[in-house]
Amino acid sequence: MSFIEFDSVYKRYKMGEVVINAADGVTFNIEQGEFCVIVGASGAGKTTVLNILGGMDSSDDGKVRVAGDLVNEYNNKKLIEYRRYDVGFVFQFYNLVPNLTALENVELATQIGKASLSPSKVLERVGLAERMDNFPAQLSGGEQQRVSIARALAKNPKLLLCDEPTGALDYNTGKQILKLLQDTCHETGMTVVVITHNTAITPMADRVIQMRSGRVVKMEVNENPMPIERIEW
């Protein structure tokens, strides 16, 4: 059994008389400790899949397993615990609290975890040892994204979900963030799932899942993932 399994997962939205399948029988698996990239154009269903996997949205049909548990059958209390303890989220637009310092933003996340890590040590790990006392407005976009990654890692989750984490960043900063995520995965054994429209970064992944129109059209495993430094786009 794989660490993550989607088995014929559907998510439907009704627009008047029209039913839209945002997830249309999605089936894939991800092994523990893999760096997985889910890639596809806007509207492919990537964010829907990520939200279902993260317990932020529910599926209409199918099975979603994480570490052997059927997440789609969790009640509200179990879903809250799953999001709180097991999943870390990194978003495109950081979502930092503006009147808290970098350190305080990370400390917020550790207050809801069971086995949280030291906020200062996590910030050091993402290269922000000298910026802990700065507010978000005093940080660059790349530094703010590093704080949001530190916030997610400080919970010590089993699973790190990243929604277009480089979408608001310039080319070089984006590569630095991807390297940080790849290194975190390989150094800690954490399972990392990144969704993106940028097909150029797929060579860095252990596993690539391609989506189109709410369906998985291709899944492949990279036997020799490429370091992000060698990838150009």
mmCIF file with all atom_site columns, N, CA, C and O in Angstrom, residues 85-103:
data_model
loop_
_atom_site.group_PDB
_atom_site.id
_atom_site.type_symbol
_atom_site.label_atom_id
_atom_site.label_alt_id
_atom_site.label_comp_id
_atom_site.label_asym_id
_atom_site.label_entity_id
_atom_site.label_seq_id
_atom_site.pdbx_PDB_ins_code
_atom_site.Cartn_x
_atom_site.Cartn_y
_atom_site.Cartn_z
_atom_site.occupancy
_atom_site.B_iso_or_equiv
_atom_site.pdbx_formal_charge
_atom_site.auth_seq_id
_atom_site.auth_comp_id
_atom_site.auth_asym_id
_atom_site.auth_atom_id
_atom_site.pdbx_PDB_model_num
ATOM 1  N N  . TYR A 1 85  ? -2.404 18.258 12.619 1.00 0.00 ? 85  TYR A N  1
ATOM 2  C CA . TYR A 1 85  ? -1.205 17.506 12.990 1.00 0.00 ? 85  TYR A CA 1
ATOM 3  C C  . TYR A 1 85  ? -0.437 16.903 11.811 1.00 0.00 ? 85  TYR A C  1
ATOM 4  O O  . TYR A 1 85  ? 0.783  16.771 11.873 1.00 0.00 ? 85  TYR A O  1
ATOM 5  N N  . ASP A 1 86  ? -1.128 16.520 10.766 1.00 0.00 ? 86  ASP A N  1
ATOM 6  C CA . ASP A 1 86  ? -0.498 15.696 9.725  1.00 0.00 ? 86  ASP A CA 1
ATOM 7  C C  . ASP A 1 86  ? -0.106 16.451 8.460  1.00 0.00 ? 86  ASP A C  1
ATOM 8  O O  . ASP A 1 86  ? 0.728  15.973 7.687  1.00 0.00 ? 86  ASP A O  1
ATOM 9  N N  . VAL A 1 87  ? -0.723 17.615 8.215  1.00 0.00 ? 87  VAL A N  1
ATOM 10 C CA . VAL A 1 87  ? -0.536 18.295 6.932  1.00 0.00 ? 87  VAL A CA 1
ATOM 11 C C  . VAL A 1 87  ? 0.008  19.710 7.141  1.00 0.00 ? 87  VAL A C  1
ATOM 12 O O  . VAL A 1 87  ? -0.478 20.459 7.989  1.00 0.00 ? 87  VAL A O  1
ATOM 13 N N  . GLY A 1 88  ? 1.039  20.045 6.354  1.00 0.00 ? 88  GLY A N  1
ATOM 14 C CA . GLY A 1 88  ? 1.538  21.418 6.294  1.00 0.00 ? 88  GLY A CA 1
ATOM 15 C C  . GLY A 1 88  ? 1.183  22.013 4.945  1.00 0.00 ? 88  GLY A C  1
ATOM 16 O O  . GLY A 1 88  ? 1.246  21.326 3.925  1.00 0.00 ? 88  GLY A O  1
ATOM 17 N N  . PHE A 1 89  ? 0.787  23.274 4.933  1.00 0.00 ? 89  PHE A N  1
ATOM 18 C CA . PHE A 1 89  ? 0.366  23.940 3.692  1.00 0.00 ? 89  PHE A CA 1
ATOM 19 C C  . PHE A 1 89  ? 1.293  25.104 3.367  1.00 0.00 ? 89  PHE A C  1
ATOM 20 O O  . PHE A 1 89  ? 1.655  25.892 4.252  1.00 0.00 ? 89  PHE A O  1
ATOM 21 N N  . VAL A 1 90  ? 1.659  25.210 2.090  1.00 0.00 ? 90  VAL A N  1
ATOM 22 C CA . VAL A 1 90  ? 2.402  26.367 1.584  1.00 0.00 ? 90  VAL A CA 1
ATOM 23 C C  . VAL A 1 90  ? 1.615  26.915 0.404  1.00 0.00 ? 90  VAL A C  1
ATOM 24 O O  . VAL A 1 90  ? 1.355  26.195 -0.560 1.00 0.00 ? 90  VAL A O  1
ATOM 25 N N  . PHE A 1 91  ? 1.231  28.195 0.494  1.00 0.00 ? 91  PHE A N  1
ATOM 26 C CA . PHE A 1 91  ? 0.385  28.797 -0.535 1.00 0.00 ? 91  PHE A CA 1
ATOM 27 C C  . PHE A 1 91  ? 1.187  29.754 -1.409 1.00 0.00 ? 91  PHE A C  1
ATOM 28 O O  . PHE A 1 91  ? 2.299  30.161 -1.077 1.00 0.00 ? 91  PHE A O  1
ATOM 29 N N  . GLN A 1 92  ? 0.600  30.147 -2.515 1.00 0.00 ? 92  GLN A N  1
ATOM 30 C CA . GLN A 1 92  ? 1.279  31.032 -3.459 1.00 0.00 ? 92  GLN A CA 1
ATOM 31 C C  . GLN A 1 92  ? 1.525  32.413 -2.857 1.00 0.00 ? 92  GLN A C  1
ATOM 32 O O  . GLN A 1 92  ? 2.554  33.036 -3.119 1.00 0.00 ? 92  GLN A O  1
ATOM 33 N N  . PHE A 1 93  ? 0.580  32.894 -2.044 1.00 0.00 ? 93  PHE A N  1
ATOM 34 C CA . PHE A 1 93  ? 0.660  34.273 -1.564 1.00 0.00 ? 93  PHE A CA 1
ATOM 35 C C  . PHE A 1 93  ? 0.960  34.374 -0.068 1.00 0.00 ? 93  PHE A C  1
ATOM 36 O O  . PHE A 1 93  ? 0.485  35.296 0.600  1.00 0.00 ? 93  PHE A O  1
ATOM 37 N N  . TYR A 1 94  ? 1.675  33.409 0.478  1.00 0.00 ? 94  TYR A N  1
ATOM 38 C CA . TYR A 1 94  ? 2.309  33.467 1.805  1.00 0.00 ? 94  TYR A CA 1
ATOM 39 C C  . TYR A 1 94  ? 1.333  33.408 2.981  1.00 0.00 ? 94  TYR A C  1
ATOM 40 O O  . TYR A 1 94  ? 1.526  32.629 3.907  1.00 0.00 ? 94  TYR A O  1
ATOM 41 N N  . ASN A 1 95  ? 0.311  34.291 2.990  1.00 0.00 ? 95  ASN A N  1
ATOM 42 C CA . ASN A 1 95  ? -0.684 34.308 4.087  1.00 0.00 ? 95  ASN A CA 1
ATOM 43 C C  . ASN A 1 95  ? -0.037 34.472 5.466  1.00 0.00 ? 95  ASN A C  1
ATOM 44 O O  . ASN A 1 95  ? -0.421 33.799 6.426  1.00 0.00 ? 95  ASN A O  1
ATOM 45 N N  . LEU A 1 96  ? 0.920  35.373 5.561  1.00 0.00 ? 96  LEU A N  1
ATOM 46 C CA . LEU A 1 96  ? 1.533  35.665 6.851  1.00 0.00 ? 96  LEU A CA 1
ATOM 47 C C  . LEU A 1 96  ? 0.701  36.711 7.602  1.00 0.00 ? 96  LEU A C  1
ATOM 48 O O  . LEU A 1 96  ? 0.016  37.522 6.992  1.00 0.00 ? 96  LEU A O  1
ATOM 49 N N  . VAL A 1 97  ? 0.785  36.671 8.930  1.00 0.00 ? 97  VAL A N  1
ATOM 50 C CA . VAL A 1 97  ? 0.100  37.679 9.751  1.00 0.00 ? 97  VAL A CA 1
ATOM 51 C C  . VAL A 1 97  ? 0.982  38.926 9.758  1.00 0.00 ? 97  VAL A C  1
ATOM 52 O O  . VAL A 1 97  ? 2.116  38.891 10.260 1.00 0.00 ? 97  VAL A O  1
ATOM 53 N N  . PRO A 1 98  ? 0.499  40.053 9.214  1.00 0.00 ? 98  PRO A N  1
ATOM 54 C CA . PRO A 1 98  ? 1.377  41.209 8.972  1.00 0.00 ? 98  PRO A CA 1
ATOM 55 C C  . PRO A 1 98  ? 1.941  41.866 10.218 1.00 0.00 ? 98  PRO A C  1
ATOM 56 O O  . PRO A 1 98  ? 3.017  42.464 10.166 1.00 0.00 ? 98  PRO A O  1
ATOM 57 N N  . ASN A 1 99  ? 1.225  41.790 11.342 1.00 0.00 ? 99  ASN A N  1
ATOM 58 C CA . ASN A 1 99  ? 1.718  42.479 12.545 1.00 0.00 ? 99  ASN A CA 1
ATOM 59 C C  . ASN A 1 99  ? 2.475  41.545 13.484 1.00 0.00 ? 99  ASN A C  1
ATOM 60 O O  . ASN A 1 99  ? 2.695  41.857 14.651 1.00 0.00 ? 99  ASN A O  1
ATOM 61 N N  . LEU A 1 100 ? 2.881  40.375 12.975 1.00 0.00 ? 100 LEU A N  1
ATOM 62 C CA . LEU A 1 100 ? 3.735  39.459 13.725 1.00 0.00 ? 100 LEU A CA 1
ATOM 63 C C  . LEU A 1 100 ? 5.073  39.325 13.010 1.00 0.00 ? 100 LEU A C  1
ATOM 64 O O  . LEU A 1 100 ? 5.141  39.359 11.778 1.00 0.00 ? 100 LEU A O  1
ATOM 65 N N  . THR A 1 101 ? 6.141  39.162 13.770 1.00 0.00 ? 101 THR A N  1
ATOM 66 C CA . THR A 1 101 ? 7.461  38.951 13.167 1.00 0.00 ? 101 THR A CA 1
ATOM 67 C C  . THR A 1 101 ? 7.525  37.571 12.508 1.00 0.00 ? 101 THR A C  1
ATOM 68 O O  . THR A 1 101 ? 6.629  36.737 12.691 1.00 0.00 ? 101 THR A O  1
ATOM 69 N N  . ALA A 1 102 ? 8.616  37.340 11.770 1.00 0.00 ? 102 ALA A N  1
ATOM 70 C CA . ALA A 1 102 ? 8.809  36.027 11.147 1.00 0.00 ? 102 ALA A CA 1
ATOM 71 C C  . ALA A 1 102 ? 8.771  34.924 12.202 1.00 0.00 ? 102 ALA A C  1
ATOM 72 O O  . ALA A 1 102 ? 8.102  33.895 12.030 1.00 0.00 ? 102 ALA A O  1
ATOM 73 N N  . LEU A 1 103 ? 9.469  35.152 13.309 1.00 0.00 ? 103 LEU A N  1
ATOM 74 C CA . LEU A 1 103 ? 9.505  34.154 14.381 1.00 0.00 ? 103 LEU A CA 1
ATOM 75 C C  . LEU A 1 103 ? 8.112  33.927 14.964 1.00 0.00 ? 103 LEU A C  1
ATOM 76 O O  . LEU A 1 103 ? 7.700  32.778 15.184 1.00 0.00 ? 103 LEU A O  1
#
